[in-house]
Amino acid sequence: MSLFNFDFKQYPLLIVDDERENLRVFELTFRRDFNVRTAMSGEEGLEILNTEPIAVIISDHKMPGMTGTEFLARAREMAPDTVRILLTAYGDAETLGQAINDGSIYRFVSKPWSPDELQVTLRRAVEHFAAERERDALLRELGTVNALARTVNQELAPDRVSEQVLSALNGDLGFDGASLLLYSEANQTLKMERSVPLGDAVDAATAGLEIAASGAPAFIGAMLRGESQILEMGNLLEFEKPVREWVTEVAADSVLVTPIPGKDTLLGALAVDNRSGSAPVGASQRVLLEGIAAQVGVAIQNARRMEDLRQSRLQVERADRLGTLGTLAAGLAHEINNPLVSIHTFLSLAGEKRSEDDEEFWGSYYDVARQEVDRIRELVSTMGRLANGSEQDALAAPTSLLEIANCVVTLVEREAQAASVEVVVDPASEGFKTLCVREQIHQVALNLTLNAIHACSAGGTVTLGAFLQDPEGQARAIVEVRDTGEGIEEEDIERIFDPFFTTKDPDQGTGLGLMICHRIVTDHAGTIEVASRPGEGTTFRVCLPHREA
Ligand code: ADP
Ligand code: MG
């Protein structure tokens, strides 16, 4: 709205005077330029204020009953935005001063007034009212835009970005309708993403609407150049066909379309319109819409970046899984192939040897073949357990990790004695209980302890510990297996969790133990840390998130 050439009659004046003659003169003098209401007393004035919007009040001071200053003070309470003017015939300096000081009047005019002077005063008052109102509207708008910018920039889901922006345009910012179109660079097409109010006739008719550069080169060209367009119903015939069809469906006096700029591309467009008959949208709302479009651009780009990140992470995870599967399959083929060769050889010879009493063949060859079959069966059952993952009946229960450690020490007694390795529980261990699947953690501790015994030469020591740690308030339950064995070469550390990675003889190791441990611990949302010094020993720490029940 411009302050020049506006219609003063849009802003009603109220004149209050107890003398009918004064009211008449006032009305006759000003009714050509202003929209004049009259009242013969403060009480009547308040009644009018109560029922009609009034921009400017002019009140006589000396009236029977409520005085002018009293009336204006009450008018201020009822309609604080009104501009209030007091007419006074004599200098009651004190009343006047007070009324001015406490803000109940805007200015005073002494009687008798001159029409020209009062005319100027009234114009100023109306302009003041209009400017204040516009300022308030702008501040409200600014508040909405700021709030929108804040939420939109924190929003990383594209759907919610468009939802918030459109509902702000259609809600607080007062546009009858608003739509978001997204631009596809590949197809050079703007496509309707969402239109509000949701589900109205326009939404239904424009769903899926597409404006391609081939059909609307001028319109898309303007968007690409970053130029907003005002599409007026009156110029309908001038528009390119797809644009004309769109504007026809919106059926508003005007549609304001603003491009949503990306870093170096067009991301889409925002459109607002007056489809339900509010004041037509136009150039004065362009800056507002462009500001919002810029925010939307940033938000869309953030959301897209986030989506890219999520996708690439998924891909890495998938590749990881495929990698593990691949390694597993290759390893498995290799592992099964070797024993199969011996079994195959044995079986092909068996036909010939059927009637022969070859002691070596039917003795040790036969044993080897049987052992190899067992080995394959063992492998297959291990793989089966792995594939099942966290078994259905694997229920987490409060478990003492110390008790598991004690149990493992007993279990490995024979192995330890055979290897002359001492296996002990760290006396500093703690007897707390934590929520986990007992059998699984038991298996982890057992695997780690057997590995530790294998790594030790005679005279070595393996120490098991159970501890509760609380580094940053996130308690961790820890099972530790420490040995004084040969340690792990640095280049191997990365590979020890790989399936079939083993440095042991085939009859000693499958290379699956640590992989299974890793799998179990990961299922518990925990981690396994390894610290090792070749020649000095190794420590495996299993850290589980601690939960008491
Ligand atoms: P396996 O025990 O069948 O070889 P694992 O997956 O249990 O398979 O272990 C893989 C490899 O990790 C072992 O062959 C060994 O080289 C290394 N390793 C595991 N634990 C230790 C340890 N405590 N000390 C030294 N090396 C170890
Ligand atoms: Mg092992």
XYZ file of C-alpha atoms and ligand atoms in Angstrom:
577
model
C 0.000 0.000 0.000
C 1.288 3.429 -0.844
C 0.628 6.493 1.279
C 0.093 8.568 -1.820
C -3.180 8.454 -3.670
C -4.960 6.327 -1.170
C -8.609 6.475 -0.467
C -9.218 8.484 2.713
C -12.784 7.247 2.730
C -11.534 3.783 3.629
C -10.773 5.133 7.099
C -13.898 6.213 9.035
C -13.754 9.282 11.312
C -15.909 9.657 14.400
C -16.789 13.138 15.633
C -18.296 13.561 19.107
C -19.902 16.844 20.168
C -22.911 17.606 22.328
C -24.099 20.371 20.026
C -26.017 19.155 17.019
C -25.104 22.276 15.041
C -21.362 21.632 15.429
C -21.796 18.076 14.196
C -23.690 19.281 11.137
C -21.048 21.827 10.215
C -18.338 19.218 10.592
C -20.198 16.710 8.489
C -20.900 19.228 5.738
C -17.301 20.386 5.668
C -15.656 16.986 5.513
C -18.052 14.431 4.107
C -16.723 14.946 0.596
C -13.241 13.764 1.553
C -13.857 11.547 4.539
C -16.201 8.905 5.789
C -17.787 10.684 8.774
C -19.672 9.203 11.773
C -21.167 11.402 14.478
C -22.139 10.987 18.127
C -23.728 13.454 20.567
C -22.035 12.111 23.716
C -19.099 10.038 24.918
C -21.464 7.150 25.707
C -22.846 7.137 22.185
C -19.299 7.416 20.794
C -18.225 4.310 22.728
C -21.202 2.426 21.347
C -20.185 3.241 17.783
C -16.594 2.253 18.543
C -17.897 -1.036 19.766
C -19.643 -1.863 16.535
C -17.515 -0.306 13.777
C -13.844 0.028 12.962
C -12.853 3.683 13.365
C -9.539 5.228 12.324
C -9.727 8.728 13.806
C -11.799 10.162 16.674
C -12.365 13.876 17.107
C -14.022 14.809 20.363
C -15.180 18.058 21.920
C -13.891 18.401 25.459
C -16.637 20.222 27.271
C -19.686 17.979 27.240
C -22.304 17.232 29.864
C -21.698 13.791 31.383
C -18.491 12.241 30.128
C -15.876 14.867 29.235
C -13.845 14.679 26.048
C -10.659 13.540 27.792
C -12.528 10.885 29.743
C -14.150 9.647 26.561
C -10.846 9.542 24.673
C -9.141 7.688 27.525
C -11.840 5.017 27.406
C -11.784 4.961 23.618
C -8.109 4.251 23.836
C -8.738 1.207 25.993
C -11.359 -0.085 23.612
C -9.553 0.658 20.353
C -5.920 1.426 21.064
C -5.056 1.862 17.381
C -7.416 4.819 16.817
C -5.906 8.258 16.402
C -7.580 10.532 18.980
C -7.935 14.307 18.641
C -9.384 16.677 21.242
C -11.255 19.867 20.317
C -11.038 22.486 23.014
C -12.405 25.998 23.220
C -10.385 27.266 26.103
C -6.953 26.548 27.482
C -7.519 23.976 30.171
C -3.792 23.445 30.143
C -3.732 20.909 32.966
C -6.323 18.466 31.557
C -4.891 18.828 28.136
C -1.313 18.277 29.255
C -2.299 15.172 31.160
C -4.274 13.740 28.254
C -1.345 14.264 25.946
C 1.160 12.883 28.420
C -0.662 9.676 29.214
C -1.084 9.039 25.510
C -4.841 9.202 25.311
C -4.762 11.880 22.629
C -2.700 12.309 19.523
C -3.161 16.066 19.287
C -5.581 18.872 20.093
C -7.280 21.456 17.959
C -8.538 24.708 19.390
C -11.947 25.974 18.682
C -13.078 27.634 16.587
C -11.285 25.505 14.003
C -10.522 26.607 10.488
C -11.656 24.095 7.862
C -8.342 24.163 5.976
C -6.247 23.561 9.048
C -8.492 20.819 10.360
C -8.506 19.231 6.925
C -4.721 18.966 7.046
C -4.817 17.629 10.591
C -7.373 14.983 9.660
C -5.371 13.866 6.651
C -2.262 13.527 8.789
C -4.201 11.590 11.367
C -5.558 9.151 8.801
C -2.128 8.722 7.255
C -0.668 8.152 10.671
C -3.286 5.499 11.355
C -2.640 3.791 8.028
C 1.119 3.867 8.449
C 0.884 2.403 11.943
C -1.368 -0.328 10.708
C 0.946 -1.115 7.862
C 3.909 -1.158 10.228
C 2.095 -3.584 12.526
C 1.254 -5.801 9.589
C 4.868 -5.724 8.434
C 6.127 -6.586 11.899
C 3.729 -9.501 12.108
C 4.844 -10.620 8.682
C 8.473 -10.308 9.679
C 7.815 -12.358 12.793
C 6.150 -15.070 10.756
C 8.930 -15.071 8.194
C 11.605 -15.258 10.892
C 9.864 -18.088 12.674
C 9.437 -19.854 9.360
C 13.092 -19.396 8.452
C 14.119 -20.883 11.776
C 11.937 -23.974 11.617
C 12.416 -24.542 7.912
C 16.179 -24.483 8.229
C 16.133 -27.089 10.931
C 13.801 -29.307 8.986
C 15.535 -32.003 7.008
C 12.573 -33.851 5.567
C 11.568 -32.239 2.257
C 7.921 -33.052 2.836
C 7.752 -31.156 6.074
C 9.592 -28.172 4.606
C 6.929 -27.731 1.964
C 4.174 -28.367 4.458
C 5.431 -25.682 6.850
C 6.081 -23.087 4.196
C 2.744 -23.517 2.485
C 0.795 -23.484 5.706
C 2.546 -20.255 6.761
C 1.724 -18.627 3.408
C -1.850 -19.784 3.571
C -2.185 -19.124 7.306
C -0.360 -16.258 9.056
C 0.649 -14.510 5.850
C -2.921 -14.535 4.652
C -2.763 -15.760 1.058
C -5.920 -17.552 -0.092
C -3.912 -20.273 -1.781
C -0.281 -21.293 -2.122
C 1.568 -23.944 -4.075
C 5.032 -25.394 -4.311
C 6.330 -26.678 -7.621
C 9.602 -28.571 -7.944
C 11.883 -28.289 -10.949
C 13.435 -31.283 -12.606
C 16.566 -30.287 -14.447
C 16.613 -33.519 -16.402
C 13.111 -32.961 -17.813
C 13.252 -29.140 -17.682
C 9.866 -29.264 -16.059
C 8.180 -27.616 -13.095
C 5.922 -30.111 -11.394
C 3.202 -29.431 -8.792
C 4.407 -30.799 -5.468
C 1.759 -29.559 -3.095
C -1.010 -26.980 -3.056
C -2.930 -25.551 -0.106
C -5.633 -25.474 1.090
C -5.234 -29.220 0.737
C -8.126 -30.928 -0.947
C -9.845 -27.817 -2.333
C -10.974 -27.683 -5.954
C -7.700 -26.109 -7.093
C -5.653 -28.752 -5.304
C -7.665 -31.479 -6.968
C -7.480 -29.892 -10.427
C -3.776 -29.030 -10.349
C -2.421 -32.198 -8.734
C 0.279 -33.581 -10.985
C 0.370 -30.395 -13.083
C 3.522 -30.066 -15.169
C 4.914 -27.043 -16.961
C 7.663 -28.085 -19.346
C 10.172 -25.707 -20.904
C 9.126 -27.036 -24.304
C 5.528 -25.896 -23.764
C 6.247 -22.683 -21.858
C 9.738 -21.470 -22.827
C 9.135 -17.859 -21.774
C 7.725 -18.755 -18.367
C 10.386 -21.369 -17.529
C 13.009 -18.988 -18.937
C 11.915 -16.268 -16.505
C 12.032 -18.756 -13.632
C 15.552 -19.844 -14.644
C 16.634 -16.198 -14.722
C 15.266 -15.770 -11.208
C 12.438 -13.413 -12.200
C 9.130 -13.489 -10.360
C 5.981 -13.366 -12.493
C 2.578 -11.888 -11.761
C -0.015 -13.818 -13.747
C -3.240 -11.851 -13.961
C -6.495 -13.435 -14.978
C -7.098 -10.389 -17.188
C -4.114 -11.276 -19.374
C -4.952 -14.940 -19.587
C -4.743 -15.038 -23.386
C -1.165 -13.809 -23.374
C 0.137 -16.797 -21.430
C 1.690 -19.914 -22.845
C -0.724 -22.828 -22.902
C 0.373 -24.807 -19.827
C 0.543 -21.592 -17.783
C -2.863 -20.515 -19.057
C -4.362 -23.851 -18.076
C -2.862 -23.600 -14.616
C -4.073 -20.039 -13.999
C -7.514 -21.008 -15.274
C -7.730 -23.785 -12.704
C -6.570 -21.515 -9.872
C -9.254 -19.058 -10.948
C -7.828 -16.152 -8.938
C -7.489 -12.507 -10.026
C -3.763 -12.964 -9.889
C -1.081 -15.509 -9.145
C 2.357 -14.427 -8.007
C 5.066 -16.966 -8.900
C 8.595 -16.757 -7.531
C 11.479 -19.040 -8.445
C 13.161 -21.018 -5.664
C 16.846 -20.590 -6.323
C 19.397 -23.323 -5.644
C 23.154 -22.904 -5.485
C 23.472 -22.941 -9.237
C 20.188 -24.381 -10.385
C 16.495 -23.686 -10.221
C 14.957 -25.856 -7.493
C 11.329 -24.986 -8.023
C 8.779 -22.215 -7.623
C 6.438 -20.853 -4.985
C 3.082 -19.450 -6.043
C 0.473 -17.511 -4.052
C -2.934 -16.342 -5.195
C -6.254 -14.826 -4.093
C -8.427 -17.773 -5.131
C -11.110 -17.006 -2.542
C -11.499 -13.369 -3.395
C -9.155 -11.523 -1.014
C -7.248 -8.531 -2.359
C -5.309 -9.501 -5.489
C -1.682 -10.457 -4.893
C 0.790 -8.271 -6.652
C 4.110 -6.532 -6.805
C 3.957 -5.449 -3.168
C 4.145 -9.060 -1.984
C 6.988 -9.956 -4.302
C 9.819 -9.141 -1.900
C 8.167 -11.142 0.861
C 7.677 -14.184 -1.353
C 11.188 -13.951 -2.760
C 12.607 -13.880 0.748
C 10.655 -16.967 1.679
C 11.636 -18.710 -1.553
C 15.300 -18.132 -0.722
C 14.789 -19.815 2.669
C 12.947 -22.681 1.055
C 15.838 -23.088 -1.388
C 18.319 -23.461 1.457
C 16.025 -25.892 3.252
C 15.440 -28.027 0.168
C 19.150 -28.189 -0.497
C 19.861 -29.198 3.085
C 17.189 -31.837 2.933
C 18.565 -33.194 -0.323
C 22.109 -33.260 0.993
C 20.881 -35.132 4.031
C 19.077 -37.614 1.812
C 22.236 -38.118 -0.294
C 24.197 -38.780 2.865
C 21.642 -41.265 4.071
C 21.667 -43.026 0.716
C 25.423 -43.234 0.541
C 25.574 -44.558 4.073
C 23.045 -47.227 3.188
C 25.148 -48.099 0.190
C 28.306 -48.385 2.212
C 26.502 -50.595 4.674
C 25.175 -52.761 1.898
C 28.584 -53.000 0.227
C 29.979 -53.928 3.597
C 27.473 -56.662 4.033
C 27.984 -57.931 0.507
C 31.712 -57.849 1.102
C 31.362 -59.946 4.225
C 29.046 -62.331 2.457
C 31.445 -62.580 -0.464
C 34.397 -63.268 1.799
C 32.293 -65.743 3.692
C 31.212 -67.579 0.551
C 34.724 -67.668 -0.885
C 36.115 -68.871 2.414
C 33.418 -71.452 2.788
C 33.979 -72.810 -0.714
C 37.665 -73.103 0.012
C 37.093 -74.670 3.419
C 34.703 -77.259 2.073
C 36.630 -77.949 -1.082
C 39.754 -79.241 0.668
C 37.985 -81.920 2.700
C 35.832 -82.738 -0.333
C 38.950 -83.530 -2.314
C 40.037 -86.124 0.235
C 36.519 -87.541 0.499
C 36.197 -87.695 -3.254
C 39.537 -89.438 -3.612
C 38.598 -91.897 -0.923
C 35.245 -92.671 -2.500
C 36.640 -93.131 -6.002
C 39.221 -95.542 -4.685
C 36.687 -97.331 -2.485
C 35.134 -99.112 -5.488
C 38.388 -100.759 -6.426
C 39.297 -101.480 -2.827
C 35.937 -103.001 -2.065
C 37.135 -106.580 -2.051
C 40.697 -105.800 -0.969
C 41.739 -106.000 2.605
C 43.962 -102.918 2.400
C 44.602 -102.080 6.016
C 45.996 -98.621 5.403
C 43.115 -97.706 3.125
C 40.322 -99.013 5.327
C 42.136 -97.886 8.431
C 43.650 -94.417 8.322
C 42.268 -93.274 4.921
C 38.806 -94.179 6.055
C 39.332 -92.232 9.291
C 40.585 -89.174 7.452
C 37.576 -89.241 5.148
C 35.214 -89.534 8.074
C 36.932 -86.702 9.912
C 36.650 -84.552 6.834
C 32.933 -85.221 6.636
C 32.648 -84.235 10.283
C 34.591 -81.097 9.561
C 32.184 -80.111 6.799
C 29.234 -80.849 9.039
C 30.782 -78.727 11.780
C 31.363 -75.885 9.342
C 27.849 -76.045 7.994
C 26.357 -76.007 11.464
C 28.518 -73.028 12.448
C 27.387 -71.172 9.345
C 23.818 -72.076 10.161
C 24.154 -70.575 13.616
C 25.656 -67.463 12.093
C 22.880 -67.097 9.594
C 20.214 -67.445 12.233
C 21.771 -64.497 13.952
C 20.158 -63.589 17.205
C 18.025 -66.653 17.698
C 14.411 -66.204 18.592
C 14.802 -67.809 21.985
C 17.843 -65.686 22.765
C 16.346 -63.744 25.628
C 18.250 -61.059 27.445
C 18.280 -61.457 31.229
C 20.207 -59.867 34.085
C 23.495 -61.724 34.007
C 26.634 -61.612 36.106
C 29.651 -61.270 33.824
C 31.855 -62.359 36.731
C 29.935 -65.613 36.967
C 30.476 -66.143 33.240
C 34.213 -65.582 33.725
C 34.333 -68.142 36.544
C 32.396 -70.599 34.452
C 34.761 -70.185 31.497
C 37.810 -70.752 33.719
C 36.344 -74.107 34.800
C 35.422 -75.056 31.255
C 38.888 -74.472 29.810
C 40.727 -76.164 32.675
C 41.797 -79.170 30.626
C 42.975 -77.131 27.632
C 44.883 -74.803 29.942
C 46.597 -77.643 31.758
C 47.564 -79.295 28.499
C 49.169 -76.061 27.326
C 50.674 -75.230 30.756
C 48.851 -71.906 30.734
C 47.334 -70.412 33.858
C 43.780 -69.055 33.445
C 42.552 -66.828 36.289
C 39.855 -64.322 37.112
C 41.075 -60.805 37.876
C 40.434 -60.262 41.628
C 39.432 -56.667 40.820
C 36.407 -57.992 38.939
C 32.979 -56.743 39.967
C 29.908 -58.855 40.622
C 27.220 -56.599 39.049
C 24.496 -57.913 36.792
C 23.781 -56.533 33.351
C 21.112 -57.255 30.787
C 22.406 -59.609 28.052
C 21.868 -62.992 26.460
C 23.837 -65.171 28.841
C 24.624 -68.070 26.470
C 25.865 -65.719 23.803
C 28.146 -63.678 26.024
C 29.343 -66.928 27.508
C 30.256 -68.109 24.021
C 32.130 -64.863 23.368
C 34.126 -65.163 26.590
C 34.883 -68.801 25.860
C 36.054 -68.103 22.295
C 38.285 -65.260 23.433
C 39.740 -67.360 26.231
C 40.490 -70.319 23.950
C 42.182 -67.970 21.492
C 44.178 -66.493 24.364
C 45.317 -69.944 25.541
C 46.320 -70.859 21.973
C 48.366 -67.656 21.755
C 50.320 -68.408 24.948
C 53.364 -70.591 25.181
C 53.936 -72.681 28.304
C 54.062 -70.543 31.447
C 51.721 -67.887 30.011
C 48.772 -66.385 31.811
C 45.248 -65.592 30.693
C 43.245 -63.206 32.898
C 39.486 -62.731 32.665
C 37.850 -59.675 34.162
C 34.355 -58.242 34.559
C 34.035 -54.511 35.136
C 31.439 -51.771 35.200
C 32.569 -48.498 33.715
C 30.858 -45.169 33.639
C 32.866 -42.796 31.505
C 30.380 -40.084 30.460
C 27.363 -41.245 32.359
C 26.779 -44.024 29.842
C 27.545 -47.095 31.878
C 29.335 -49.924 30.071
C 29.590 -53.540 31.179
C 32.954 -54.975 30.229
C 34.335 -58.465 29.788
C 38.069 -58.444 29.396
C 40.350 -61.295 28.289
C 44.061 -60.518 28.668
C 46.902 -62.821 27.743
C 50.666 -62.807 27.825
C 50.857 -64.604 24.490
C 52.490 -63.970 21.150
C 50.356 -60.945 20.276
C 48.975 -60.011 16.878
C 50.949 -58.477 14.053
C 49.738 -54.993 13.251
C 48.774 -55.828 9.686
C 46.637 -58.730 10.941
C 44.614 -56.758 13.492
C 42.228 -55.519 10.803
C 41.670 -59.048 9.529
C 41.236 -61.175 12.630
C 37.454 -60.620 12.615
C 37.171 -61.709 8.984
C 35.560 -65.082 8.429
C 38.150 -67.835 7.905
C 41.049 -65.638 8.833
C 43.273 -67.845 10.911
C 46.957 -68.236 11.551
C 46.401 -71.684 12.978
C 46.698 -75.172 11.538
C 43.474 -76.393 9.933
C 42.762 -78.823 12.764
C 43.202 -76.027 15.326
C 41.213 -73.176 13.915
C 38.432 -72.337 11.512
C 38.875 -68.587 11.570
C 35.223 -68.169 12.497
C 35.530 -67.669 16.268
C 36.103 -63.901 16.303
C 33.580 -63.330 13.569
C 30.929 -64.996 15.678
C 32.034 -62.982 18.725
C 31.771 -59.791 16.724
C 28.335 -60.709 15.483
C 27.037 -61.436 18.982
C 28.498 -58.288 20.494
C 27.121 -56.138 17.693
C 23.697 -57.668 18.266
C 24.049 -56.475 21.850
C 24.848 -52.966 20.563
C 28.323 -53.352 22.011
C 31.883 -53.165 20.682
C 35.033 -55.287 20.817
C 38.325 -53.487 21.278
C 41.674 -55.140 20.713
C 45.022 -53.971 21.988
C 48.057 -56.042 21.198
C 51.836 -55.927 21.216
C 53.568 -58.678 19.298
C 55.644 -60.710 21.708
C 54.000 -59.250 24.817
C 50.349 -60.165 24.716
C 46.863 -59.174 23.725
C 43.810 -57.719 25.442
C 40.285 -58.142 24.082
C 37.635 -55.907 25.686
C 33.995 -56.556 25.058
C 31.991 -53.429 25.956
C 28.241 -53.768 26.283
C 25.856 -50.907 27.032
C 24.967 -51.508 30.686
C 21.317 -51.947 31.588
C 20.290 -53.375 34.902
C 16.946 -54.783 33.876
P 40.716 -69.219 14.969
O 40.856 -69.150 16.430
O 39.900 -70.355 14.495
O 41.961 -69.010 14.216
P 39.458 -66.695 15.385
O 38.507 -65.925 14.570
O 39.051 -67.046 16.741
O 39.809 -67.994 14.558
O 40.797 -65.913 15.442
C 41.366 -65.458 14.248
C 42.829 -65.201 14.383
O 43.059 -64.109 15.256
C 43.597 -66.297 15.034
O 43.944 -67.289 14.107
C 44.807 -65.577 15.556
O 45.746 -65.349 14.547
C 44.264 -64.239 15.927
N 44.010 -64.159 17.372
C 42.823 -64.227 17.981
N 42.953 -64.079 19.318
C 44.275 -63.929 19.558
C 45.066 -63.702 20.747
N 44.524 -63.663 21.960
N 46.388 -63.559 20.583
C 46.948 -63.590 19.358
N 46.280 -63.797 18.217
C 44.953 -63.957 18.316
Mg 39.310 -68.983 17.764
